[in-house]
């Protein structure tokens, strides 16, 4: 029905950069919010950044000034540019989208597969 396919991630040294992409496909009427969460070992999943269709963004304090979220609404794709990476950014990163498959229904959350981001010191 709906798929969120994530690409990017990997291993990088502290201070380096990575770019994540997430493309939503399938039966989609509209997408409201797209964003990224992360979960480090032994910790709860936390919001990294999200963005509305109108371009309103929201960032975790820990990534402000280093990460940038962007979207290509025409392609139902969201990106996360991660710069000045720190070892504490190491986590599995998940893409999410709040979308509806039909008009006059409520947005529901969908999740992509996680991608590992490892930052070495």
PDB file of C-alpha atoms in Angstrom:
ATOM      1  CA  UNK A   1       0.000   0.000   0.000  1.00  0.00           C
ATOM      2  CA  UNK A   2       2.419   2.655   1.227  1.00  0.00           C
ATOM      3  CA  UNK A   3       6.160   2.266   1.335  1.00  0.00           C
ATOM      4  CA  UNK A   4       8.807   4.570   2.733  1.00  0.00           C
ATOM      5  CA  UNK A   5      12.191   3.606   1.354  1.00  0.00           C
ATOM      6  CA  UNK A   6      15.244   5.004   3.074  1.00  0.00           C
ATOM      7  CA  UNK A   7      18.686   5.391   1.590  1.00  0.00           C
ATOM      8  CA  UNK A   8      21.877   6.798   2.965  1.00  0.00           C
ATOM      9  CA  UNK A   9      23.472   6.245   6.312  1.00  0.00           C
ATOM     10  CA  UNK A  10      26.720   4.472   7.058  1.00  0.00           C
ATOM     11  CA  UNK A  11      29.942   5.047   8.925  1.00  0.00           C
ATOM     12  CA  UNK A  12      31.596   8.444   9.132  1.00  0.00           C
ATOM     13  CA  UNK A  13      34.223  10.093  11.281  1.00  0.00           C
ATOM     14  CA  UNK A  14      33.324  12.809  13.734  1.00  0.00           C
ATOM     15  CA  UNK A  15      32.985  16.110  11.952  1.00  0.00           C
ATOM     16  CA  UNK A  16      31.888  14.457   8.744  1.00  0.00           C
ATOM     17  CA  UNK A  17      28.632  14.593   6.849  1.00  0.00           C
ATOM     18  CA  UNK A  18      25.958  12.198   5.669  1.00  0.00           C
ATOM     19  CA  UNK A  19      22.729  12.614   3.734  1.00  0.00           C
ATOM     20  CA  UNK A  20      19.634  10.504   4.231  1.00  0.00           C
ATOM     21  CA  UNK A  21      16.790  10.223   1.761  1.00  0.00           C
ATOM     22  CA  UNK A  22      13.327   8.772   2.154  1.00  0.00           C
ATOM     23  CA  UNK A  23      10.847   8.314  -0.672  1.00  0.00           C
ATOM     24  CA  UNK A  24       7.195   7.531  -0.064  1.00  0.00           C
ATOM     25  CA  UNK A  25       5.277   5.591  -2.677  1.00  0.00           C
ATOM     26  CA  UNK A  26       2.042   3.727  -3.121  1.00  0.00           C
ATOM     27  CA  UNK A  27      -1.538   4.837  -2.709  1.00  0.00           C
ATOM     28  CA  UNK A  28      -1.089   8.328  -1.310  1.00  0.00           C
ATOM     29  CA  UNK A  29      -3.623  11.124  -1.453  1.00  0.00           C
ATOM     30  CA  UNK A  30      -1.572  13.679   0.430  1.00  0.00           C
ATOM     31  CA  UNK A  31       1.319  13.901   2.850  1.00  0.00           C
ATOM     32  CA  UNK A  32       1.278  16.357   5.716  1.00  0.00           C
ATOM     33  CA  UNK A  33       4.420  15.971   7.796  1.00  0.00           C
ATOM     34  CA  UNK A  34       7.565  14.071   6.870  1.00  0.00           C
ATOM     35  CA  UNK A  35      10.422  13.661   9.246  1.00  0.00           C
ATOM     36  CA  UNK A  36      13.168  11.710  10.871  1.00  0.00           C
ATOM     37  CA  UNK A  37      13.481   9.987  14.219  1.00  0.00           C
ATOM     38  CA  UNK A  38      16.429   8.155  15.673  1.00  0.00           C
ATOM     39  CA  UNK A  39      17.000   5.520  18.292  1.00  0.00           C
ATOM     40  CA  UNK A  40      20.328   4.892  19.958  1.00  0.00           C
ATOM     41  CA  UNK A  41      21.028   1.646  21.825  1.00  0.00           C
ATOM     42  CA  UNK A  42      19.292   1.617  25.175  1.00  0.00           C
ATOM     43  CA  UNK A  43      17.448   4.850  24.476  1.00  0.00           C
ATOM     44  CA  UNK A  44      13.974   5.797  23.386  1.00  0.00           C
ATOM     45  CA  UNK A  45      13.215   6.832  19.843  1.00  0.00           C
ATOM     46  CA  UNK A  46      13.433  10.594  19.546  1.00  0.00           C
ATOM     47  CA  UNK A  47      12.467  13.181  16.992  1.00  0.00           C
ATOM     48  CA  UNK A  48      15.362  14.546  14.971  1.00  0.00           C
ATOM     49  CA  UNK A  49      13.535  16.860  12.598  1.00  0.00           C
ATOM     50  CA  UNK A  50      10.283  17.142  10.725  1.00  0.00           C
ATOM     51  CA  UNK A  51       8.801  19.372   8.085  1.00  0.00           C
ATOM     52  CA  UNK A  52       5.301  20.200   6.937  1.00  0.00           C
ATOM     53  CA  UNK A  53       4.237  20.435   3.326  1.00  0.00           C
ATOM     54  CA  UNK A  54       4.271  24.199   3.726  1.00  0.00           C
ATOM     55  CA  UNK A  55       7.898  24.109   4.788  1.00  0.00           C
ATOM     56  CA  UNK A  56       7.599  24.615   8.522  1.00  0.00           C
ATOM     57  CA  UNK A  57      10.445  22.813  10.221  1.00  0.00           C
ATOM     58  CA  UNK A  58      11.039  21.489  13.698  1.00  0.00           C
ATOM     59  CA  UNK A  59      14.415  20.328  15.016  1.00  0.00           C
ATOM     60  CA  UNK A  60      15.655  18.652  18.139  1.00  0.00           C
ATOM     61  CA  UNK A  61      17.852  21.043  20.095  1.00  0.00           C
ATOM     62  CA  UNK A  62      20.752  18.628  19.819  1.00  0.00           C
ATOM     63  CA  UNK A  63      20.874  18.897  16.017  1.00  0.00           C
ATOM     64  CA  UNK A  64      19.996  22.539  15.433  1.00  0.00           C
ATOM     65  CA  UNK A  65      22.593  24.249  13.295  1.00  0.00           C
ATOM     66  CA  UNK A  66      24.067  20.954  12.140  1.00  0.00           C
ATOM     67  CA  UNK A  67      21.215  19.066  10.454  1.00  0.00           C
ATOM     68  CA  UNK A  68      18.943  20.339   7.717  1.00  0.00           C
ATOM     69  CA  UNK A  69      15.699  18.737   6.665  1.00  0.00           C
ATOM     70  CA  UNK A  70      14.244  19.354   3.232  1.00  0.00           C
ATOM     71  CA  UNK A  71      11.506  17.961   1.043  1.00  0.00           C
ATOM     72  CA  UNK A  72      10.638  17.455  -2.578  1.00  0.00           C
ATOM     73  CA  UNK A  73       6.862  17.438  -2.347  1.00  0.00           C
ATOM     74  CA  UNK A  74       6.419  16.520  -5.988  1.00  0.00           C
ATOM     75  CA  UNK A  75       8.380  13.331  -5.394  1.00  0.00           C
ATOM     76  CA  UNK A  76       7.092  12.637  -1.862  1.00  0.00           C
ATOM     77  CA  UNK A  77      10.668  12.613  -0.671  1.00  0.00           C
ATOM     78  CA  UNK A  78      12.337  13.960   2.443  1.00  0.00           C
ATOM     79  CA  UNK A  79      16.029  14.469   3.011  1.00  0.00           C
ATOM     80  CA  UNK A  80      18.203  14.929   6.064  1.00  0.00           C
ATOM     81  CA  UNK A  81      21.567  16.574   5.552  1.00  0.00           C
ATOM     82  CA  UNK A  82      23.717  15.876   8.572  1.00  0.00           C
ATOM     83  CA  UNK A  83      26.864  17.943   9.034  1.00  0.00           C
ATOM     84  CA  UNK A  84      29.387  18.208  11.852  1.00  0.00           C
ATOM     85  CA  UNK A  85      28.405  14.758  13.012  1.00  0.00           C
ATOM     86  CA  UNK A  86      29.244  13.732  16.553  1.00  0.00           C
ATOM     87  CA  UNK A  87      29.613  10.271  18.104  1.00  0.00           C
ATOM     88  CA  UNK A  88      26.407  10.930  20.036  1.00  0.00           C
ATOM     89  CA  UNK A  89      24.546  11.103  16.726  1.00  0.00           C
ATOM     90  CA  UNK A  90      25.134   7.381  16.332  1.00  0.00           C
ATOM     91  CA  UNK A  91      21.748   5.696  16.079  1.00  0.00           C
ATOM     92  CA  UNK A  92      19.320   3.979  13.786  1.00  0.00           C
ATOM     93  CA  UNK A  93      17.498   6.687  11.852  1.00  0.00           C
ATOM     94  CA  UNK A  94      13.875   6.223  10.808  1.00  0.00           C
ATOM     95  CA  UNK A  95      11.838   8.120   8.276  1.00  0.00           C
ATOM     96  CA  UNK A  96       8.199   8.860   9.007  1.00  0.00           C
ATOM     97  CA  UNK A  97       5.322  10.415   7.142  1.00  0.00           C
ATOM     98  CA  UNK A  98       1.897  11.492   8.306  1.00  0.00           C
ATOM     99  CA  UNK A  99      -0.281  10.918   5.277  1.00  0.00           C
ATOM    100  CA  UNK A 100      -3.737  10.039   4.093  1.00  0.00           C
ATOM    101  CA  UNK A 101      -4.614   7.600   1.374  1.00  0.00           C
ATOM    102  CA  UNK A 102      -8.028   9.090   0.631  1.00  0.00           C
ATOM    103  CA  UNK A 103      -9.650  12.478   0.832  1.00  0.00           C
ATOM    104  CA  UNK A 104     -11.677  13.305   3.933  1.00  0.00           C
ATOM    105  CA  UNK A 105      -9.735  10.890   6.118  1.00  0.00           C
ATOM    106  CA  UNK A 106      -7.255  11.498   8.882  1.00  0.00           C
ATOM    107  CA  UNK A 107      -3.503  11.453   8.557  1.00  0.00           C
ATOM    108  CA  UNK A 108      -1.903   8.243   9.723  1.00  0.00           C
ATOM    109  CA  UNK A 109       1.769   7.674  10.534  1.00  0.00           C
ATOM    110  CA  UNK A 110       3.876   5.456   8.325  1.00  0.00           C
ATOM    111  CA  UNK A 111       7.451   4.426   8.985  1.00  0.00           C
ATOM    112  CA  UNK A 112      10.328   3.462   6.766  1.00  0.00           C
ATOM    113  CA  UNK A 113      12.984   0.939   7.571  1.00  0.00           C
ATOM    114  CA  UNK A 114      15.752   2.164   9.798  1.00  0.00           C
ATOM    115  CA  UNK A 115      19.204   3.003   8.567  1.00  0.00           C
ATOM    116  CA  UNK A 116      22.275   2.855  10.752  1.00  0.00           C
ATOM    117  CA  UNK A 117      24.353   5.975  11.195  1.00  0.00           C
ATOM    118  CA  UNK A 118      27.613   5.424  13.054  1.00  0.00           C
ATOM    119  CA  UNK A 119      29.932   8.291  13.907  1.00  0.00           C
ATOM    120  CA  UNK A 120      33.395   7.319  15.054  1.00  0.00           C
ATOM    121  CA  UNK A 121      35.478   9.522  17.315  1.00  0.00           C
TER     122      UNK A 121
END
